Short mmCIF file of C-alpha atoms in Angstrom, two decimals:
data_model
loop_
_atom_site.label_atom_id
_atom_site.label_comp_id
_atom_site.label_asym_id
_atom_site.label_seq_id
_atom_site.Cartn_x
_atom_site.Cartn_y
_atom_site.Cartn_z
CA UNK A 1 5.26 -53.99 -55.92
CA UNK A 2 7.76 -52.35 -53.58
CA UNK A 3 11.21 -53.89 -53.61
CA UNK A 4 13.46 -54.80 -50.72
CA UNK A 5 14.15 -51.72 -48.64
CA UNK A 6 17.18 -51.22 -46.45
CA UNK A 7 18.06 -48.40 -44.14
CA UNK A 8 20.05 -46.54 -43.39
CA UNK A 9 21.81 -46.40 -46.73
CA UNK A 10 24.99 -45.25 -45.03
CA UNK A 11 26.19 -45.35 -41.45
CA UNK A 12 29.43 -44.10 -39.96
CA UNK A 13 30.06 -45.08 -36.36
CA UNK A 14 32.98 -45.23 -33.99
CA UNK A 15 34.58 -48.45 -32.90
CA UNK A 16 32.77 -49.79 -29.86
CA UNK A 17 29.42 -48.25 -30.71
CA UNK A 18 26.27 -50.12 -31.64
CA UNK A 19 24.54 -50.01 -35.01
CA UNK A 20 21.26 -51.53 -36.11
CA UNK A 21 20.52 -52.16 -39.76
CA UNK A 22 17.00 -52.75 -40.97
CA UNK A 23 15.59 -54.66 -43.92
CA UNK A 24 12.01 -54.64 -45.15
CA UNK A 25 11.50 -57.56 -47.55
CA UNK A 26 8.95 -57.77 -50.31
CA UNK A 27 5.57 -58.33 -48.72
CA UNK A 28 4.74 -62.01 -48.52
CA UNK A 29 8.29 -63.26 -48.97
CA UNK A 30 8.95 -65.82 -46.26
CA UNK A 31 12.68 -66.10 -47.01
CA UNK A 32 14.97 -63.29 -45.91
CA UNK A 33 18.74 -63.33 -46.23
CA UNK A 34 21.57 -61.13 -45.01
CA UNK A 35 24.85 -60.88 -46.90
CA UNK A 36 27.94 -58.73 -46.48
CA UNK A 37 30.65 -57.49 -48.82
CA UNK A 38 33.85 -56.42 -47.17
CA UNK A 39 36.00 -54.06 -49.24
CA UNK A 40 36.66 -55.52 -52.69
CA UNK A 41 36.00 -59.10 -51.67
CA UNK A 42 33.22 -61.52 -52.43
CA UNK A 43 29.71 -61.10 -51.08
CA UNK A 44 29.36 -63.51 -48.18
CA UNK A 45 26.25 -65.11 -46.75
CA UNK A 46 25.46 -64.25 -43.14
CA UNK A 47 22.12 -65.87 -42.39
CA UNK A 48 18.72 -66.96 -43.64
CA UNK A 49 15.29 -66.55 -42.05
CA UNK A 50 12.20 -68.47 -42.98
CA UNK A 51 9.43 -66.35 -41.56
CA UNK A 52 10.61 -65.57 -38.03
CA UNK A 53 12.87 -68.61 -37.65
CA UNK A 54 16.60 -68.70 -38.30
CA UNK A 55 17.09 -71.43 -40.89
CA UNK A 56 20.83 -71.07 -41.31
CA UNK A 57 23.11 -68.71 -39.39
CA UNK A 58 26.37 -70.39 -40.35
CA UNK A 59 27.78 -67.21 -41.88
CA UNK A 60 27.45 -64.97 -38.83
CA UNK A 61 31.01 -63.88 -37.98
CA UNK A 62 30.76 -63.88 -34.18
CA UNK A 63 28.45 -63.14 -31.28
CA UNK A 64 28.71 -59.38 -31.77
CA UNK A 65 26.16 -59.83 -34.54
CA UNK A 66 22.50 -60.37 -33.69
CA UNK A 67 19.76 -60.75 -36.27
CA UNK A 68 16.07 -60.78 -35.56
CA UNK A 69 12.90 -61.01 -37.56
CA UNK A 70 10.02 -60.40 -35.24
CA UNK A 71 6.67 -61.48 -36.62
CA UNK A 72 8.27 -62.69 -39.80
CA UNK A 73 8.15 -59.28 -41.46
CA UNK A 74 11.10 -56.87 -41.32
CA UNK A 75 14.48 -57.89 -40.00
CA UNK A 76 17.17 -56.10 -38.03
CA UNK A 77 20.87 -56.83 -37.84
CA UNK A 78 22.60 -55.38 -34.81
CA UNK A 79 26.35 -55.09 -34.42
CA UNK A 80 27.44 -54.53 -30.82
CA UNK A 81 30.15 -53.46 -30.22
CA UNK A 82 31.29 -52.60 -33.72
CA UNK A 83 34.88 -53.25 -34.76
CA UNK A 84 36.87 -51.83 -37.67
CA UNK A 85 36.67 -55.10 -39.61
CA UNK A 86 32.86 -54.90 -39.61
CA UNK A 87 33.02 -52.15 -42.22
CA UNK A 88 31.45 -53.12 -45.51
CA UNK A 89 28.20 -53.19 -47.41
CA UNK A 90 25.40 -55.22 -45.87
CA UNK A 91 22.82 -56.55 -48.30
CA UNK A 92 19.44 -57.99 -47.59
CA UNK A 93 17.53 -60.20 -50.00
CA UNK A 94 14.10 -61.78 -49.96
CA UNK A 95 12.55 -64.62 -51.87
CA UNK A 96 9.22 -66.37 -52.06
CA UNK A 97 10.51 -69.35 -53.99
CA UNK A 98 13.91 -70.00 -52.42
CA UNK A 99 15.70 -69.60 -55.75
CA UNK A 100 14.61 -66.19 -57.06
CA UNK A 101 16.22 -63.50 -54.92
CA UNK A 102 15.56 -59.77 -54.86
CA UNK A 103 18.26 -57.69 -53.22
CA UNK A 104 18.05 -54.34 -51.52
CA UNK A 105 20.39 -51.44 -52.22
CA UNK A 106 22.52 -52.27 -49.21
CA UNK A 107 23.72 -50.39 -46.16
CA UNK A 108 27.29 -49.13 -46.31
CA UNK A 109 28.71 -49.37 -42.80
CA UNK A 110 31.93 -47.58 -41.94
CA UNK A 111 33.49 -48.14 -38.53
CA UNK A 112 36.15 -45.58 -37.64
CA UNK B 1 35.46 -75.66 -50.89
CA UNK B 2 32.86 -73.03 -51.60
CA UNK B 3 34.90 -70.79 -53.90
CA UNK B 4 33.42 -69.08 -56.90
CA UNK B 5 36.20 -67.51 -58.95
CA UNK B 6 36.03 -64.59 -61.34
CA UNK B 7 38.62 -62.42 -63.00
CA UNK B 8 38.64 -59.01 -61.32
CA UNK B 9 38.70 -56.63 -64.25
CA UNK B 10 37.71 -56.41 -67.90
CA UNK B 11 38.02 -53.43 -70.22
CA UNK B 12 36.32 -53.26 -73.61
CA UNK B 13 35.49 -50.64 -76.22
CA UNK B 14 31.91 -49.51 -76.74
CA UNK B 15 30.23 -51.68 -79.35
CA UNK B 16 32.46 -54.69 -78.72
CA UNK B 17 31.31 -57.88 -77.01
CA UNK B 18 32.23 -58.51 -73.38
CA UNK B 19 32.72 -61.98 -71.97
CA UNK B 20 32.88 -62.40 -68.21
CA UNK B 21 33.93 -65.80 -66.94
CA UNK B 22 33.28 -67.65 -63.71
CA UNK B 23 34.16 -71.03 -62.26
CA UNK B 24 32.27 -72.64 -59.42
CA UNK B 25 32.84 -75.67 -57.27
CA UNK B 26 29.59 -77.33 -56.31
CA UNK B 27 28.42 -79.82 -58.90
CA UNK B 28 25.08 -80.07 -57.12
CA UNK B 29 24.29 -76.40 -57.69
CA UNK B 30 20.90 -76.13 -59.37
CA UNK B 31 20.85 -72.45 -60.27
CA UNK B 32 23.62 -70.09 -61.32
CA UNK B 33 23.18 -66.36 -61.42
CA UNK B 34 24.61 -63.16 -62.79
CA UNK B 35 24.05 -59.98 -60.81
CA UNK B 36 25.04 -56.43 -61.76
CA UNK B 37 25.98 -53.69 -59.34
CA UNK B 38 26.20 -50.15 -60.64
CA UNK B 39 28.08 -47.53 -58.60
CA UNK B 40 26.17 -46.68 -55.42
CA UNK B 41 23.35 -49.10 -56.24
CA UNK B 42 22.25 -52.51 -55.05
CA UNK B 43 22.46 -55.89 -56.72
CA UNK B 44 20.32 -56.23 -59.81
CA UNK B 45 19.54 -59.72 -61.09
CA UNK B 46 20.53 -59.88 -64.76
CA UNK B 47 19.78 -63.49 -65.50
CA UNK B 48 19.98 -66.98 -64.11
CA UNK B 49 20.33 -70.41 -65.62
CA UNK B 50 19.13 -73.77 -64.40
CA UNK B 51 21.80 -76.42 -64.30
CA UNK B 52 20.12 -78.67 -66.88
CA UNK B 53 20.55 -75.95 -69.51
CA UNK B 54 23.65 -75.23 -71.60
CA UNK B 55 22.71 -71.79 -72.81
CA UNK B 56 20.25 -69.02 -72.15
CA UNK B 57 19.82 -65.90 -74.26
CA UNK B 58 18.02 -62.72 -73.28
CA UNK B 59 18.36 -59.79 -75.66
CA UNK B 60 22.04 -58.71 -75.52
CA UNK B 61 22.91 -61.25 -72.82
CA UNK B 62 24.01 -64.83 -73.46
CA UNK B 63 24.83 -67.21 -70.63
CA UNK B 64 26.81 -70.36 -71.35
CA UNK B 65 27.12 -73.18 -68.84
CA UNK B 66 29.68 -75.95 -69.05
CA UNK B 67 28.68 -78.24 -66.23
CA UNK B 68 31.53 -80.67 -66.79
CA UNK B 69 34.13 -77.95 -66.27
CA UNK B 70 31.95 -76.01 -63.79
CA UNK B 71 32.37 -72.93 -65.95
CA UNK B 72 29.81 -70.17 -66.46
CA UNK B 73 30.15 -67.20 -68.77
CA UNK B 74 28.17 -64.05 -69.50
CA UNK B 75 28.45 -62.49 -72.92
CA UNK B 76 27.19 -58.95 -73.43
CA UNK B 77 26.76 -58.08 -77.09
CA UNK B 78 27.24 -54.51 -78.33
CA UNK B 79 28.54 -53.33 -74.96
CA UNK B 80 27.46 -49.82 -74.00
CA UNK B 81 28.92 -47.34 -71.51
CA UNK B 82 25.86 -47.97 -69.35
CA UNK B 83 27.03 -51.56 -68.95
CA UNK B 84 29.99 -50.37 -66.86
CA UNK B 85 29.48 -51.98 -63.47
CA UNK B 86 30.59 -54.86 -61.27
CA UNK B 87 29.25 -58.24 -62.35
CA UNK B 88 28.87 -60.99 -59.78
CA UNK B 89 28.55 -64.66 -60.53
CA UNK B 90 26.75 -66.74 -57.88
CA UNK B 91 25.80 -70.36 -57.36
CA UNK B 92 22.88 -71.53 -55.29
CA UNK B 93 24.19 -73.96 -52.75
CA UNK B 94 21.77 -76.52 -51.44
CA UNK B 95 21.98 -77.80 -47.94
CA UNK B 96 19.83 -80.10 -45.89
CA UNK B 97 16.64 -78.20 -45.30
CA UNK B 98 17.13 -76.42 -48.65
CA UNK B 99 18.46 -73.17 -47.26
CA UNK B 100 19.27 -72.06 -50.79
CA UNK B 101 22.03 -69.62 -49.93
CA UNK B 102 24.07 -67.97 -52.66
CA UNK B 103 27.84 -68.25 -52.96
CA UNK B 104 29.24 -65.25 -54.78
CA UNK B 105 32.45 -64.58 -56.61
CA UNK B 106 34.52 -61.46 -55.97
CA UNK B 107 32.94 -59.61 -58.86
CA UNK B 108 34.34 -58.52 -62.23
CA UNK B 109 34.60 -54.80 -62.83
CA UNK B 110 33.64 -54.08 -66.44
CA UNK B 111 35.00 -50.84 -67.85
CA UNK B 112 33.55 -49.72 -71.17
CA UNK B 113 35.57 -47.13 -73.03
CA UNK B 114 33.83 -44.82 -75.52
#
């Protein structure tokens, strides 16, 4: 069984540019989560999809962040325009049960 | 609040036991987790414990849960250099609609010296 796949693994962009992160969950997992770890701090929840619907987006920092999950399969997280404080590692996780989570390797985003 | 607290750093000698501690805040949390992150890698689930348990053992790993004090610990027996990593404690926070999001601590960096 393939795991949770994220790409790119690294992205370096300039302030003001747009970046789109992608997550492919484990096939059949209805629950998909995005988390973020800013330098040295705790990993923070961003949002949760159940299939294609946003179940909880209480962790999204502001309206520069847009997450989608078309067709309930893969998900994208777009940051537009990127700011310096958006730098960090973005993790995606999927779950079939809602309590067993498999995480991807993360995307390290650096905004310069 | 939603804070999960961990000490930031632990250094042990190879062969010793490591104990990583965590405190959480939500008494309604049903599951508590330990994740490991090796350099450049993603989050690997080490183990989890259901809140009606006091202890769970899995090979070199022992998890102890004190629900009264909201304290969780991870003991690694016979620590090896390959155990050097960041260890994250997390609680599963239930909300209406059972979103099941995880609240993580800041992570404890375990350094194992040969």
